[in-house]
Steps between C-alpha positions, in 0.01 A plus 500: 500500500741226392745600772231475769409149382862390518535640853184324617620171353833536679329559834320168470799306369769622740487290819627773734445860409710636788210709628481324836221268393512182304356461153546123482265327265240302693542200274863456604611241749381151574159391626464489877581162658464469878745208530777679310429822692545325835821328383681831453672547832818683408679691227612178330145464370438871452283597207249219557279734702602802292388318187161421655429818698369715216257227390385447860417869536363556148267201522386607849566151638485610864168685480252390765745277687543491875839518673502121544413443133788730398736302724372176345584634153818701567640356823584694815573870445823659615514751783761757397560808715383722216173512302299571815209618286455148357362205695664226295814514285677242284849543357497459122866547416749764389353802325448449125723777374838512333663616823309319772562653841171419670253216525143459380226385734136395479318711760149417621249678721183356651177681582332496842332168409837338436450488121767614253428864419813602310818346363778604268868465418712753687874581534704550816 
């Protein structure tokens, strides 16, 4: 019983469990700030968006917004040649792992009414 408790505690305390999904604590990062978000334009300011992304998703800050409202808050989305299944994507920065090979992105889909239906942090 004691061993199981220790294992469960470790799962919640370890930021990346290596299982392909992230176990980051929702309380980590900085509060979302639209001005700071829009100021990150390159890797020199990387981590600004990464620090805010988990809070943005956890607090459901894009729920009920239209495409234009999302653009007002986050700026213009990028149009990479990949992520075809997502309507809007925003580069967050290099992947938050010890050996960062990829990038993290905020991906957003809209429903048929043009309202945000789904969004999450994804990796390329």
